[in-house]
Short mmCIF file of C-alpha atoms in Angstrom, two decimals:
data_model
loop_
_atom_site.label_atom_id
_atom_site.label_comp_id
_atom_site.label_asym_id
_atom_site.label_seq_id
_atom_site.Cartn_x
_atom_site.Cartn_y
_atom_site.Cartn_z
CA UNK A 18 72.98 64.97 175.95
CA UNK A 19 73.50 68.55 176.88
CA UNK A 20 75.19 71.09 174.26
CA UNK A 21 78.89 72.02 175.40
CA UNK A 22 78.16 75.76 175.20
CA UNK A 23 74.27 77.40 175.92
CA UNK A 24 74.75 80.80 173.87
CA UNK A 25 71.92 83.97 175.27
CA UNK A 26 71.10 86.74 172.52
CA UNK A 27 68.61 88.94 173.74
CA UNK A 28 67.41 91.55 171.36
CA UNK A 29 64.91 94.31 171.14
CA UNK A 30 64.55 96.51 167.75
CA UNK A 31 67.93 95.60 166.59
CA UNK A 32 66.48 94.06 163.17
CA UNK A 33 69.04 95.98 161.52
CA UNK A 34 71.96 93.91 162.80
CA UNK A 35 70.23 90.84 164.21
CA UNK A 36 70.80 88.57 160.82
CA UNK A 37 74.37 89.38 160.63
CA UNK A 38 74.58 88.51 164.52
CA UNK A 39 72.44 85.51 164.20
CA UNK A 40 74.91 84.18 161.19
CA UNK A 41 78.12 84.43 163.49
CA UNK A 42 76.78 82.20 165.76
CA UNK A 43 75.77 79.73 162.63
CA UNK A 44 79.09 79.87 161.22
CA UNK A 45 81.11 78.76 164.41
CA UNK A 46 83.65 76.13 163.47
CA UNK A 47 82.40 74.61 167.01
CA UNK A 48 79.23 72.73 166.15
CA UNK A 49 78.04 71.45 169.68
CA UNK A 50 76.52 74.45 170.86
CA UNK A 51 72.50 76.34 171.28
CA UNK A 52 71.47 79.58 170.71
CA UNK A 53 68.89 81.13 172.99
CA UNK A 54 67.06 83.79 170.71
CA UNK A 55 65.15 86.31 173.62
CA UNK A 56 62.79 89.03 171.74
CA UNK A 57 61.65 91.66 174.04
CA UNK A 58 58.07 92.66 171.58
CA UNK A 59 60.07 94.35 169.43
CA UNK A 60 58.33 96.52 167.37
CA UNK A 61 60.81 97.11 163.97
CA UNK A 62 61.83 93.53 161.64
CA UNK A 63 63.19 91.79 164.31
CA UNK A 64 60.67 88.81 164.69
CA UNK A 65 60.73 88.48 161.13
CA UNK A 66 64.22 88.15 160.70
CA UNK A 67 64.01 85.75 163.74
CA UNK A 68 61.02 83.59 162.29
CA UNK A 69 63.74 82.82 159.51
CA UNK A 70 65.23 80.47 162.29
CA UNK A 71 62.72 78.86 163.50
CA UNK A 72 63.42 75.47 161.76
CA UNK A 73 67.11 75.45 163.08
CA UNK A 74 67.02 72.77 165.50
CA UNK A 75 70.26 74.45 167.70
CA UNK A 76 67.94 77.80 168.18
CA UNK A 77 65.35 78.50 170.55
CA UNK A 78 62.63 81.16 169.91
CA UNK A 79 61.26 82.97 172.95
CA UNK A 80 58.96 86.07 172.15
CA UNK A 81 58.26 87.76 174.46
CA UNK A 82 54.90 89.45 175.09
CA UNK A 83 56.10 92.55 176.82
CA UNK A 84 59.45 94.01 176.72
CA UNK A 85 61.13 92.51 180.09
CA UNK A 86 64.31 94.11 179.34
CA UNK A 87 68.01 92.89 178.96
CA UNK A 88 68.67 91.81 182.17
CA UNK A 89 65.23 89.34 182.14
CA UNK A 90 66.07 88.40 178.74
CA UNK A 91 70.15 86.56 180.22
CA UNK A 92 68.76 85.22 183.32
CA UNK A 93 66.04 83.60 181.38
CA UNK A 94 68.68 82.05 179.20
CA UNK A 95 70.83 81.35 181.78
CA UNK A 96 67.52 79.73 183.85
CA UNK A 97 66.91 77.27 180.42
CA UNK A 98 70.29 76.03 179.76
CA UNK A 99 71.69 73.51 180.27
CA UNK A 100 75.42 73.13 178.60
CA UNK A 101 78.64 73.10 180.58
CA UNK A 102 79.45 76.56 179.17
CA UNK A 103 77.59 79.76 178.95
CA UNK A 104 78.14 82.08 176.50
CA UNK A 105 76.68 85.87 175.71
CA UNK A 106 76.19 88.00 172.30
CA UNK A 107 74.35 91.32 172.02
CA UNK A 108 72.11 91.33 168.78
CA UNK A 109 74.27 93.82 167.33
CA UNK A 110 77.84 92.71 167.88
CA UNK A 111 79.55 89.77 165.86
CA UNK A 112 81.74 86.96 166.51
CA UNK A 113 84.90 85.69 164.45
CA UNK A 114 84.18 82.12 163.34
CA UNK A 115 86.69 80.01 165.46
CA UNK A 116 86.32 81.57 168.82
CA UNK A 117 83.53 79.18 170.19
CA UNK A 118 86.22 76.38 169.95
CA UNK A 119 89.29 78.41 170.41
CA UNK A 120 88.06 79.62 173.39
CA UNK A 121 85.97 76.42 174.99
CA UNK A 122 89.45 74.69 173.77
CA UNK A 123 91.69 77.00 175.85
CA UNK A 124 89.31 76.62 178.84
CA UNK A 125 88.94 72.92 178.74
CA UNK A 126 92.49 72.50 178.38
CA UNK A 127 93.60 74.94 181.64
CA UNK A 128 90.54 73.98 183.41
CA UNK A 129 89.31 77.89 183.74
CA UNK A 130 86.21 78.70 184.51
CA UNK A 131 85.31 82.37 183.32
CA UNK A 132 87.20 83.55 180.21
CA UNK A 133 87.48 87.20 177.95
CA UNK A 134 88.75 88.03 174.87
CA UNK A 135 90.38 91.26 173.59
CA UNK A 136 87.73 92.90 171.16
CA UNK A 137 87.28 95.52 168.16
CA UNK A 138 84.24 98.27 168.45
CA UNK A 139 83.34 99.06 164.86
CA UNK A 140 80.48 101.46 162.87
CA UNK A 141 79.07 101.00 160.13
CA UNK A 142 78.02 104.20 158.11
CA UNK A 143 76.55 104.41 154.16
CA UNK A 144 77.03 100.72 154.25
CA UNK A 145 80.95 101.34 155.04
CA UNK A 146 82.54 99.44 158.25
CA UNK A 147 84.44 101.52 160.36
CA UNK A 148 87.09 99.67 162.72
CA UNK A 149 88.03 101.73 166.01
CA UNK A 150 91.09 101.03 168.23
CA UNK A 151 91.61 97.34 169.39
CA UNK A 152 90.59 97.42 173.33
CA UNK A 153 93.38 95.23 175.22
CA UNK A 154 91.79 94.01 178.74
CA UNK A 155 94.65 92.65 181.25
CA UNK A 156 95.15 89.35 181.29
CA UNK A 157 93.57 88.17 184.24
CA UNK A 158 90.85 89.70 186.77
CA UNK A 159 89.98 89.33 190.24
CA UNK A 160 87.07 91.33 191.87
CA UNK A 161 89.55 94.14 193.04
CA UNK A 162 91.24 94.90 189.84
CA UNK A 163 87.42 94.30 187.75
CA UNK A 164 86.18 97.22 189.93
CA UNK A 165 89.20 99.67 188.83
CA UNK A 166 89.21 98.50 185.52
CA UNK A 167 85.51 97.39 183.66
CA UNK A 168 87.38 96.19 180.26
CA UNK A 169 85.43 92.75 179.99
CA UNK A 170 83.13 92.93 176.67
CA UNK A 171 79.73 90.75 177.98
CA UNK A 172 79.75 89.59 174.11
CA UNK A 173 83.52 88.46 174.63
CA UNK A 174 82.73 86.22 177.75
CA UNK A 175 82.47 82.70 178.17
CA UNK A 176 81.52 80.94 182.05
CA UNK A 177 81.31 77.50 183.65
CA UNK A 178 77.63 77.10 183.94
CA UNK A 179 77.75 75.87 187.06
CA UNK A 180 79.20 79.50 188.47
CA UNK A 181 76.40 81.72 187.38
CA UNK A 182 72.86 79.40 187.27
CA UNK A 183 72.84 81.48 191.15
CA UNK A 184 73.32 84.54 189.78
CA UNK A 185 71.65 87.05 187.83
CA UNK A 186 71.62 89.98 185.79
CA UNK A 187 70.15 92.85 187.82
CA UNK A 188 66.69 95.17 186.56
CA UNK A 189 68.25 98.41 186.47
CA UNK A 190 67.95 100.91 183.44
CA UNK A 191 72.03 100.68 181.61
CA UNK A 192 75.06 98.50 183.15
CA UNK A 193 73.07 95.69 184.21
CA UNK A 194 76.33 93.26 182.83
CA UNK A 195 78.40 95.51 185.51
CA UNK A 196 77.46 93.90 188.74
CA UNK A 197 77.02 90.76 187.30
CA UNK A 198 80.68 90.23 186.71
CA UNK A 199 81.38 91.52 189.73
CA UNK A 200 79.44 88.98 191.67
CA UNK A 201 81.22 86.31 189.45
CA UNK A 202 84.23 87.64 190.21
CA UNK A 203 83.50 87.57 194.29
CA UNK A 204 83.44 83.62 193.20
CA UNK A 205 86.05 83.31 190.78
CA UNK A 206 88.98 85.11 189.05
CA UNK A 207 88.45 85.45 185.29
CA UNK A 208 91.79 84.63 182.58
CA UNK A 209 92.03 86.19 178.68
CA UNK A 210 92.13 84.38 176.11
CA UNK A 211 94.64 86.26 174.32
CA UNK A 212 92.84 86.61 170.83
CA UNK A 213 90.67 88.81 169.57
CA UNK A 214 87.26 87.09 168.07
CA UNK A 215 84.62 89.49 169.27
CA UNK A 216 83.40 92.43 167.38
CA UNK A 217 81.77 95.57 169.85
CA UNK A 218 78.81 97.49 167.72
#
C-alpha cells in the first residue's frame, strides 16, 4: 500500500542544514509518509550526511550524477511517488513536528486539495537563531489573486497527487516554484491552513 503523503527534498551543497532538515521530516507525529532525498552531485558534506539515511526504510536516496537542478530534482519526485498527498521541503528550511498530520487532517476532513501554511523565515548566525516577522498569506487563493500576491512558501505546501503528476516544475535559473503554482492554481483554488508549522531559511 501506498504512503498517505510522498515528501520531495532536493538539495545541492546545503550539508550545513540538510541533517537538521532531514530530522523534521523524521520527527513528524504522522508516521505514514516517504521522503524522496534528490542530491544534485553536490560537492560539500551533503552525501555524507545523506548516506546516514540510507537504512531508513521511509527514505529514498537518488544521487545524482550531474547537477540537474531544482526544478529536475521535484518533478523527479513527483514522477516516483506514489501517495495520495504530495508534499515539498527545501534542504534548508524545517518543519514543526505535527504539521504532516495537522495539515493531511484538515485536508482530509474538508476534502481540499492544495493547502499552505503561514510560515517564519529565520537566520542563524554564531550558532544563534534569528526569528524574522511571521509572513501571513490570505486565506485562500485562486490563480488571479496568486499572481498579485506570491505569499505561498513551496516548503509550506501540501497537494492532491492526482493534481500535479501532469505538471511540472519548469528549467529556468530562480522562481522555478512560481509558475508551478500558478498552473495548479489554473486547476484548482488553494485554502490555508491557519497554523504556522513551516520554518523559511
Amino acid at each position: 500500500m501506498s504512503n498517505i503523503v510522498n515528501i520531495i527534498l532536493p538539495n545541492y551543497n546545503k550539508g550545513n542544514y540538510l541533517e537538521e532538515t532531514v530530522e523534521s521530516v523524521i520527527k513528524q507525529t504522522l508516521t505514514d509518509w516517504k521522503l524522496f532525498i534528490i542530491d544534485n552531485y553536490s560537492n560539500d558534506n551533503s552525501k555524507e550526511i545523506i548516506k546516514k539515511y540510507s537504512s531508513n526504510k521511509k527514505i529514498s536516496i537518488f544521487l545524482l550524477r550531474r547537477n540537474m537542478g531544482v526544478s529536475f530534482s521535484r518533478n523527479l519526485g513527483i514522477r516516483l511517488s506514489n501517495s495520495k498527498y504530495v508534499s515539498f521541503i527545501d534542504s534548508d528550511d524545517l518543519w514543526k513536528k505535527n504539521k504532516l498530520e495537522k495539515q493531511i487532517n484538515f485536508m482530509e476532513g474538508k476534502k481540499i486539495d492544495f493547502t499552505y501554511t503561514d510560515y517564519t523565515p529565520f537566520f542563524d548566525v554564531n550558532n544563534k537563531r534569528y526569528f524574522k516577522k511571521e509572513i501571513i498569506a490570505p486565506e485562500t487563493f485562486n490563480f488571479q489573486k496568486f499572481i498579485h500576491n506570491t505569499s505561498i512558501c513551496t516548503s509550506s505546501m501540501i497537494v492532491l497527487r492526482e493534481l500535479v503528476h501532469s505538471i511540472k516544475f519548469p528549467k529556468v535559473k530562480t522562481l522555478e516554484d512560481f509558475p508551478f503554482k500558478c498552473k495548479i492554481l489554473m486547476k484548482s483554488s488553494a485554502t490555508k491552513f491557519n497554523e504556522n508549522n513551516t520554518l523559511y531559511r
